[in-house]
Coordinates of C-alpha atoms in Angstrom, one line a residue:
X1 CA 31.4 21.1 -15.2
X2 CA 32.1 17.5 -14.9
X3 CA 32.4 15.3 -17.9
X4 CA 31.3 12.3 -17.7
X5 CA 33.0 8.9 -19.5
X6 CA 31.2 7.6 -22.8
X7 CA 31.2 4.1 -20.7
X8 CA 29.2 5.8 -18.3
X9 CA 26.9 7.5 -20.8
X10 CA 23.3 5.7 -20.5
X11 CA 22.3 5.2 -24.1
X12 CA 18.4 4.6 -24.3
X13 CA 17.4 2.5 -27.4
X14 CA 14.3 1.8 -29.0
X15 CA 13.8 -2.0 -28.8
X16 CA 11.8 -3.1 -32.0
X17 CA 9.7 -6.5 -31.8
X18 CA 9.3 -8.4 -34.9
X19 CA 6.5 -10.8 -35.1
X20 CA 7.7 -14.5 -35.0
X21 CA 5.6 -16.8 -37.5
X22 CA 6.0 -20.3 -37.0
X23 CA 7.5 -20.3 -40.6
X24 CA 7.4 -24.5 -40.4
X25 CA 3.7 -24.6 -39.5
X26 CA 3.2 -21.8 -42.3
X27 CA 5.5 -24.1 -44.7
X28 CA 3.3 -27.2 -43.7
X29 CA 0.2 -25.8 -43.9
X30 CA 0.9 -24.2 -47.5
X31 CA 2.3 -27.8 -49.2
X32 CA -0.8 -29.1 -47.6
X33 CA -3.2 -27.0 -49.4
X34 CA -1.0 -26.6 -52.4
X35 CA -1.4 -30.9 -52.5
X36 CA -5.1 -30.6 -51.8
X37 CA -5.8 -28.1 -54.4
X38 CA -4.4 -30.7 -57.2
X39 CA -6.2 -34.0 -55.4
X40 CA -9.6 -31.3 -55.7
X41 CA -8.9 -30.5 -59.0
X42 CA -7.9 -34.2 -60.0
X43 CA -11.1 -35.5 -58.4
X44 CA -13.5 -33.3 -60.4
X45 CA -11.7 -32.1 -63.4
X46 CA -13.5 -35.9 -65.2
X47 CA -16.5 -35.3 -63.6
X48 CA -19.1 -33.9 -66.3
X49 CA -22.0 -34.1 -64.1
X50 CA -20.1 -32.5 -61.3
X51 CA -18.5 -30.2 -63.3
X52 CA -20.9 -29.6 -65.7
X53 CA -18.5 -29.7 -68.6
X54 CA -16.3 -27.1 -67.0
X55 CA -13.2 -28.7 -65.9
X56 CA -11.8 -26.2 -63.3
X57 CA -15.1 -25.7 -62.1
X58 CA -14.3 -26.8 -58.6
X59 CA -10.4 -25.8 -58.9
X60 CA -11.3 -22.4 -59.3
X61 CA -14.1 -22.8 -55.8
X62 CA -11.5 -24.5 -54.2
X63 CA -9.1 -21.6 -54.4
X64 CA -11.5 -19.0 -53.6
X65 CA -12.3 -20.9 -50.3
X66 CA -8.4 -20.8 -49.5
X67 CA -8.5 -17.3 -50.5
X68 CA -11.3 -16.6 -48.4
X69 CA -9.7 -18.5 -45.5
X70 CA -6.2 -16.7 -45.7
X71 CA -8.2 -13.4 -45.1
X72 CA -9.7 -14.9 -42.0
X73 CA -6.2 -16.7 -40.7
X74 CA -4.7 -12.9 -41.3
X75 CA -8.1 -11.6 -39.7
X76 CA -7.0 -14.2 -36.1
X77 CA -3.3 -13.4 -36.7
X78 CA -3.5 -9.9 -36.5
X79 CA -5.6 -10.0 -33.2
X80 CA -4.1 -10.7 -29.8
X81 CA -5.2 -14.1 -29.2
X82 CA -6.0 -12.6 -25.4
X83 CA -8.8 -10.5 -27.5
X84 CA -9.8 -13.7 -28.8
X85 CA -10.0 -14.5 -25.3
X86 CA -12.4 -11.9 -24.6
X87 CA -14.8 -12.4 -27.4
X88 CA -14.6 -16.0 -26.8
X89 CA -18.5 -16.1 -25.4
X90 CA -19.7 -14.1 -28.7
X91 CA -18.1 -16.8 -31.2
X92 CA -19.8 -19.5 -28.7
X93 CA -23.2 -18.4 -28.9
X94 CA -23.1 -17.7 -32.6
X95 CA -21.9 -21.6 -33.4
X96 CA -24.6 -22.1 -30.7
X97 CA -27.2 -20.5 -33.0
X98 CA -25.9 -21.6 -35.9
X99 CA -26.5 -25.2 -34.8
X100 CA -30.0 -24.7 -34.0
X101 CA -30.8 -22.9 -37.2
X102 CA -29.8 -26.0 -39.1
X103 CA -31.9 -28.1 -37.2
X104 CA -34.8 -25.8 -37.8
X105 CA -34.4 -24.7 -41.7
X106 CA -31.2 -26.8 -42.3
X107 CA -30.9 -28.8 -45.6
X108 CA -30.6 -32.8 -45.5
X109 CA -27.4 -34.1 -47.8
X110 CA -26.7 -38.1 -47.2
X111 CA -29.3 -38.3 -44.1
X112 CA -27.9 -35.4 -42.2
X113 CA -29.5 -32.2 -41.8
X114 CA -25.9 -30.5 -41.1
X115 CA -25.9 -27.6 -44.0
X116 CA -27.4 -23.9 -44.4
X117 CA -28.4 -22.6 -47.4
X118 CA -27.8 -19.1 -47.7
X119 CA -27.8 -18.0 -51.1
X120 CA -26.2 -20.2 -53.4
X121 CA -23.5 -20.8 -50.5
X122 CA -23.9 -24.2 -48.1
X123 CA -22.8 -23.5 -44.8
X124 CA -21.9 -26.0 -41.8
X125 CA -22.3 -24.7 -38.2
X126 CA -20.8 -28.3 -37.3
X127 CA -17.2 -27.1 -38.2
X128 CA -17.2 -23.6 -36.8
X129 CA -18.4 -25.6 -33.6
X130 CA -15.3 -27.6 -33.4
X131 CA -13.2 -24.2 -32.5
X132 CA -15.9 -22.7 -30.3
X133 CA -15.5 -25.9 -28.1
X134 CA -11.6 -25.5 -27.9
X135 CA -11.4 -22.0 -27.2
X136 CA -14.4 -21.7 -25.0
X137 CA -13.0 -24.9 -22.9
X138 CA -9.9 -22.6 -23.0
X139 CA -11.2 -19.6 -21.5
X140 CA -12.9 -21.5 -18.6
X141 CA -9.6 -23.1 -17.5
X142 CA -8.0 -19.7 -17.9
X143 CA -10.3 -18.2 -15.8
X144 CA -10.6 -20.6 -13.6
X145 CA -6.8 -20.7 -12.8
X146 CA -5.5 -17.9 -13.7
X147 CA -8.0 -15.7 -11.5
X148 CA -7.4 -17.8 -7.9
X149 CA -4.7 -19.0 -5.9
X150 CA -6.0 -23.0 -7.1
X151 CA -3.2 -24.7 -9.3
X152 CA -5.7 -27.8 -9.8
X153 CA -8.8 -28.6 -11.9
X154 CA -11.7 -29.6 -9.6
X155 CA -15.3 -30.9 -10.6
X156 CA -16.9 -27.8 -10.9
X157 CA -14.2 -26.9 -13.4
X158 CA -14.7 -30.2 -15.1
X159 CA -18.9 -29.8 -14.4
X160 CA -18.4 -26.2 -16.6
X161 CA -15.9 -27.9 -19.4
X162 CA -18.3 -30.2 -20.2
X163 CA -21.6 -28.3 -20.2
X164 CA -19.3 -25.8 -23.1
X165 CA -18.8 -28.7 -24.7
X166 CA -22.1 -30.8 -24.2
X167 CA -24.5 -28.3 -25.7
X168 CA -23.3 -28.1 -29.3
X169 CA -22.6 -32.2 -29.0
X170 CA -26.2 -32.7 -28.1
X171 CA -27.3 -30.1 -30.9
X172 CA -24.6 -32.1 -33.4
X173 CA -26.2 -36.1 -32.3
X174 CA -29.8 -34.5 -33.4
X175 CA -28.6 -33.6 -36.8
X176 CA -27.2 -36.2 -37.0
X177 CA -23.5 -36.1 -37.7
X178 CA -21.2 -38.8 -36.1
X179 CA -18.6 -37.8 -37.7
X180 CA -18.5 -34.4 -36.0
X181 CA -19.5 -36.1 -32.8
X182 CA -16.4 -38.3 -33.1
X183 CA -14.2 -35.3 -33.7
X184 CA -15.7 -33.2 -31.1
X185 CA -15.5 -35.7 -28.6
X186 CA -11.7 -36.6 -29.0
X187 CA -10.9 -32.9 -28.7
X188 CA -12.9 -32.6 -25.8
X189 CA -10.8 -35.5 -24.3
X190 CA -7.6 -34.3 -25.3
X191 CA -8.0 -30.5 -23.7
X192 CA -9.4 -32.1 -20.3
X193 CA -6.0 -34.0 -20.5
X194 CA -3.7 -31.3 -21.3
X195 CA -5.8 -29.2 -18.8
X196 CA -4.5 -31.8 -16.1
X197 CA -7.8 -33.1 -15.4
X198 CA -6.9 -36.3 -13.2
X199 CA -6.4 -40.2 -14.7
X200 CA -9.3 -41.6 -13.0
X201 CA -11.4 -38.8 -13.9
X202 CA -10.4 -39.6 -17.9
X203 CA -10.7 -43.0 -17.6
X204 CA -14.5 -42.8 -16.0
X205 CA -15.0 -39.6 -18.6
X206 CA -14.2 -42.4 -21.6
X207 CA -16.2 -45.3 -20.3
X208 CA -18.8 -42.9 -19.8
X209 CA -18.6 -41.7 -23.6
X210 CA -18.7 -45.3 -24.6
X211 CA -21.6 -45.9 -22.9
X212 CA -23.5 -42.9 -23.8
X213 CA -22.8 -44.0 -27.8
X214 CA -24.5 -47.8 -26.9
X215 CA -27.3 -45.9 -25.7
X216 CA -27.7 -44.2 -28.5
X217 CA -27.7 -46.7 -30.3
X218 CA -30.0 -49.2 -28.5
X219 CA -32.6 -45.7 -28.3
X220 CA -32.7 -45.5 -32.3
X221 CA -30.7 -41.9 -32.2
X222 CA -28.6 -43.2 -34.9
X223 CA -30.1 -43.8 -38.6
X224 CA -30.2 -46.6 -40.1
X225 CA -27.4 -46.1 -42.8
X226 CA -24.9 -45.0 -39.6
X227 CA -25.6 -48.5 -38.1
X228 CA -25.3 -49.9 -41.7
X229 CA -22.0 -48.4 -41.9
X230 CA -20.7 -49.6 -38.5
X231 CA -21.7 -52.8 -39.6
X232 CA -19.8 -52.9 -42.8
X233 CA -16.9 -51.7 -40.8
X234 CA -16.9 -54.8 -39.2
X235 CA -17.3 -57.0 -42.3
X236 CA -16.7 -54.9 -46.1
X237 CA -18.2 -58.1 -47.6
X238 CA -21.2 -58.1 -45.7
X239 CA -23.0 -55.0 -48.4
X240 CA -20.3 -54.4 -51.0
X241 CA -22.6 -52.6 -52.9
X242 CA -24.8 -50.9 -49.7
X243 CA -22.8 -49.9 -47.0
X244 CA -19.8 -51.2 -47.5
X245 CA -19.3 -50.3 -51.3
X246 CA -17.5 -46.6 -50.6
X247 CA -14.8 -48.4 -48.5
X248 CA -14.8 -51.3 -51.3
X249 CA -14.0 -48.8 -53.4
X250 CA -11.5 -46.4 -51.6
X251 CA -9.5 -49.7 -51.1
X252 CA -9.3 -50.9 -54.7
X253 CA -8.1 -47.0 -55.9
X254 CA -5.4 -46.9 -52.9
X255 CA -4.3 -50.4 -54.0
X256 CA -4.2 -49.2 -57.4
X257 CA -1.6 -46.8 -56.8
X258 CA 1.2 -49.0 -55.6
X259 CA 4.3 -47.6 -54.7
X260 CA 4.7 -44.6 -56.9
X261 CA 1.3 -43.9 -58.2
X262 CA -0.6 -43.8 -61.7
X263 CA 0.1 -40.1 -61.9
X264 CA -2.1 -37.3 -61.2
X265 CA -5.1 -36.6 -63.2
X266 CA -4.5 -40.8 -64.5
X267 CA -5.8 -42.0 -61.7
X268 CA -7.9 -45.7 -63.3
X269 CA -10.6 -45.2 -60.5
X270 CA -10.6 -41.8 -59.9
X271 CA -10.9 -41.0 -64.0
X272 CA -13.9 -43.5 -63.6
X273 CA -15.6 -41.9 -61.1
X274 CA -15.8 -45.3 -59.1
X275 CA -14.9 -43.5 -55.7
X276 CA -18.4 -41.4 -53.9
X277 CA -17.9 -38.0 -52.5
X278 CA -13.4 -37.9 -54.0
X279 CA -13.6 -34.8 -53.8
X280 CA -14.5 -34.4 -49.8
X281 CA -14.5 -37.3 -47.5
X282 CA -12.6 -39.7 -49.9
X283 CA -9.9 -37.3 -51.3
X284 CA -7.2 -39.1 -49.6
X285 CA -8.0 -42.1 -52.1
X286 CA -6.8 -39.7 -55.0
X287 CA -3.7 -39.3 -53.3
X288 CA -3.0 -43.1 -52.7
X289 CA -3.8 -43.9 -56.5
X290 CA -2.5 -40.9 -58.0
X291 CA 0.6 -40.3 -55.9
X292 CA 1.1 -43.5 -54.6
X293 CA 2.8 -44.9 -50.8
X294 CA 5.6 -42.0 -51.6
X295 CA 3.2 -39.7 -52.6
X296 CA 0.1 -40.0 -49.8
X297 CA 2.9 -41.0 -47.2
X298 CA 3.9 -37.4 -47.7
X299 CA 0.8 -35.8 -47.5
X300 CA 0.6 -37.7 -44.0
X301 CA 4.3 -36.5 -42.8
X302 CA 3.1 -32.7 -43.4
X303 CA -0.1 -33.1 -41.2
X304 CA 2.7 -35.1 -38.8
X305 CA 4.8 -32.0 -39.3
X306 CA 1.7 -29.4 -38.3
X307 CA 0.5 -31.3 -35.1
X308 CA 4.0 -31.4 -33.9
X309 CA 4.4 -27.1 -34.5
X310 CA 0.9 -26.9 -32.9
X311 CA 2.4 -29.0 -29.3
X312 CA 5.0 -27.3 -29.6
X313 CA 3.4 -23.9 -29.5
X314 CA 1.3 -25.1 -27.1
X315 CA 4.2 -25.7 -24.8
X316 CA 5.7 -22.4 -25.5
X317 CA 2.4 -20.6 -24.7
X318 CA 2.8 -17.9 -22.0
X319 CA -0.7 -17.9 -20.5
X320 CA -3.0 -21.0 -19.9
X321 CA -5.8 -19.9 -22.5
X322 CA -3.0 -19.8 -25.3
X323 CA -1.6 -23.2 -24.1
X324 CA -5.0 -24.7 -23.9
X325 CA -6.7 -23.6 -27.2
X326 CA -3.6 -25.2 -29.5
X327 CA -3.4 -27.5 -27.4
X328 CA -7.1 -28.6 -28.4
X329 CA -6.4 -27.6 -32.3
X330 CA -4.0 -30.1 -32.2
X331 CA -6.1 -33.0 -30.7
X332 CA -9.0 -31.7 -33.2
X333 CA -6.7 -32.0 -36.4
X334 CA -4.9 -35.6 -35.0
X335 CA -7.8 -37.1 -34.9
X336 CA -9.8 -35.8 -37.8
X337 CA -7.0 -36.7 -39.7
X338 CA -6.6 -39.8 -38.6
X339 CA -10.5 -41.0 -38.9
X340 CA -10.7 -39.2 -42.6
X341 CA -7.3 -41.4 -43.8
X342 CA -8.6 -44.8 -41.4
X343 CA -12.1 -44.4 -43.2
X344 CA -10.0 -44.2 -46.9
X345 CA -7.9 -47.3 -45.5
X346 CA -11.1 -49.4 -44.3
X347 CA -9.7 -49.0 -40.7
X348 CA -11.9 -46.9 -39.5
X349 CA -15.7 -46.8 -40.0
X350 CA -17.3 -44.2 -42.6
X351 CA -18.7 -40.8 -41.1
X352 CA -18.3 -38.4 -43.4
X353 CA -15.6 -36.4 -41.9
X354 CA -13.0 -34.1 -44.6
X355 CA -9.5 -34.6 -44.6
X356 CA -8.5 -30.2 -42.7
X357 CA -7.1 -28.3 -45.4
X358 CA -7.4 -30.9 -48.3
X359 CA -11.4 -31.9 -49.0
X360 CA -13.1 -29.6 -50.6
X361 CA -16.0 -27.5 -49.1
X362 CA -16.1 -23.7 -47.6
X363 CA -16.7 -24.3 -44.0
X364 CA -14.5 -27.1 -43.0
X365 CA -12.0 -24.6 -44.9
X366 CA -12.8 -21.8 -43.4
X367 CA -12.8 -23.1 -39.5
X368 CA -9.4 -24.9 -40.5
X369 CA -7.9 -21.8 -41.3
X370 CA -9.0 -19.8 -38.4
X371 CA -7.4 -22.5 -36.2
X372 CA -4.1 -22.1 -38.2
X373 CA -4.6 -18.3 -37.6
X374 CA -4.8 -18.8 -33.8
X375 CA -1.7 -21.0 -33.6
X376 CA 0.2 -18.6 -35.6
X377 CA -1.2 -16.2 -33.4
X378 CA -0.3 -17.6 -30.2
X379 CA 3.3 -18.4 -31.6
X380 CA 3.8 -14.4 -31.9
X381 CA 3.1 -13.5 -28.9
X382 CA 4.5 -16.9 -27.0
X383 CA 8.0 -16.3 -25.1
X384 CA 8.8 -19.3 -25.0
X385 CA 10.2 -21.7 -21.9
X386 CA 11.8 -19.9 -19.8
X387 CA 12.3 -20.2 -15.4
X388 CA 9.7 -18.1 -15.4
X389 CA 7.1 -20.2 -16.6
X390 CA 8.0 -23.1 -15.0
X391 CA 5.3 -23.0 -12.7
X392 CA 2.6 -21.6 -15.0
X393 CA 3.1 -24.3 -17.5
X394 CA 3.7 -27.2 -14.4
X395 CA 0.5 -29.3 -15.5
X396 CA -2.4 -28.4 -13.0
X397 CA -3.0 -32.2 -11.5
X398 CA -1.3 -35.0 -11.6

């Protein structure tokens, strides 16, 4: 019998995979809330009529919303985002029907008939929409590419993008909620980008977005208070106490805070109740009072901190739907961001939009979370850059 040398010996081992969280998205994502849930709390704790006398009234909502939404982010997590893929069409008809309920038995807050009573709960389709649009935009570049020896977006593929997209915007414009619109639209632009949809195809895509917005305008789509609020955009002193008095006041309680803040729960404006809506659209003006430029210049470093973990997952992606859909989370939480802080500043115009993972309210919670879950979910499974995928993650046009 011949022996053979250990060296020679084939040893077969068991190769164990362990998940990789993005533990700096998870990090971000938790001082986030962790800074919201105090700004929430701070915002309503003074608030009798809010409140209702009970001064953790909303702290103790808030939380169960983040609770609720951790369950859910697990829920994506645990899920191979190419299921996701799959079930893709289901979530896009149910946002679908969601949006159409509200504009048959929805329930009109501030002139927009955007929430659905259900109980003593208030949902809105509107921000469940927002992720439909990204992964369903997803899918059909997948498909499209992934399926067929074509490397390049052509029109029908752009012709299919937008009719995903186009259905919930019209459904969104009817409610109406510009805000959402605004959001949607942005996203909408950044995937057909990161999709490789050609220049001159973006460029004719904007100027056609622009002009759609005059029309709707010009046609009377918009109310009245939207145009009011435009217009106060464009001159604060033109209604200070219309239009333009929640962006008066959102400027005064930022100023207020200087460089280091009046201390949370002190806040002068926010203790006042001076500020509409603190606790949702204008929450970033309890950070600027209360925590001051250190304090709110942080909160905007985290989100700075999440959008780069979500390209940079996107980049890592090893198939075009993963790529795609955080590529589109990302554009959908820049801009958000950005319109919910520039509406607090006075440099953009007020539509109502929450600040992800900060204003208070279930849905915008909810669908926040579920987009975190998806990026963390993608991030597992993602091999990163390698030869490769050189070629698969080439952009499709240039």
């Amino acid at each position: 019998m011949t022996v053979l040398p250990m060296s020679r010996l084939a040893v077969s081992r068991t190769r164990v995979t362990v998940p990789r969280l993005d533990w700096t998205l998870f990090g971000a994502a938790g001082l986030i809330l962790t800074i919201g849930t105090l700004l929430v709390w701070s915002a309503t704790s003074s608030n009798d009529v809010l409140t209702q006398g009970d001064s953790t009234a909303y702290l103790h909502k808030h939380l169960v919303n983040i609770l609720i939404g951790l369950v859910l982010a697990a829920a994506v997590m645990a899920t191979d985002h190419r299921w996701v893929r799959i079930v893709t069409p289901l979530v896009y008809v149910a946002s679908i029907l969601g949006l159409l309920l509200v504009l048959a038995m929805g329930t009109t807050i501030n002139g927009s008939r955007s929430w659905l009573m259900l109980g003593g709960l208030s949902i809105q389709p509107a921000e469940f929409a927002k992720l439909a649009v990204v992964i369903g935009m997803a899918m059909i570049i997948a498909e499209r590419t992934e399926n067929s020896r074509r490397r390049r977006v052509g029109m029908v593929d752009v012709g299919l993008m937008g009719v995903i997209a186009g259905i919930p915007a019209l459904l969104i414009i009817l409610q109406p909620d510009l805000g959402t619109m605004l959001v949607l639209s942005a996203t909408v632009f950044g995937v057909l980008a990161v999709a490789g949809v050609p220049r001159r195809w973006l460029v004719s895509l904007f100027v056609g977005g622009v002009t759609v917005a005059a029309l709707a305008v010009s046609l009377g789509l918009l109310k009245q208070y939207q145009i009011n609020r435009f217009m106060a955009f464009t001159d604060p002193g033109l209604d200070p106490r219309g239009a333009g008095y929640n962006t008066t006041q959102a400027r005064i309680a930022i100023g207020n805070g200087g460089l280091f803040g009046q201390g949370l729960f002190d806040g002068s404006q926010t203790r006042s109740r001076f500020v509409p809506e603190q606790h949702t659209d204008f929450i970033f003006t309890v950070a600027g009072e209360e925590l001051g430029l250190i304090g709110a210049g942080v909160l905007i470093l985290l989100f700075a901190v999440l959008l780069w973990r979500a390209l940079h997952i996107s980049f890592n992606a090893d198939d075009m739907f993963g790529r795609v859909a955080a590529a589109g989370i990302a554009c959908w939480f820049a801009f958000q961001t950005f319109q919910n802080v520039g509406m607090c500043l006075g440099i953009m115009p007020v539509t109502g939009v929450p600040l992800p993972l900060v204003s208070y309210g279930g849905s915008s919670m909810f669908a926040s979370m579920m987009a975190l879950g998806l990026l963390q979910n993608i991030a597992m499974r993602g091999s990163g850059v390698s030869r490769v995928h050189e070629s698969r993650l080439r952009p499709l046009s240039r």
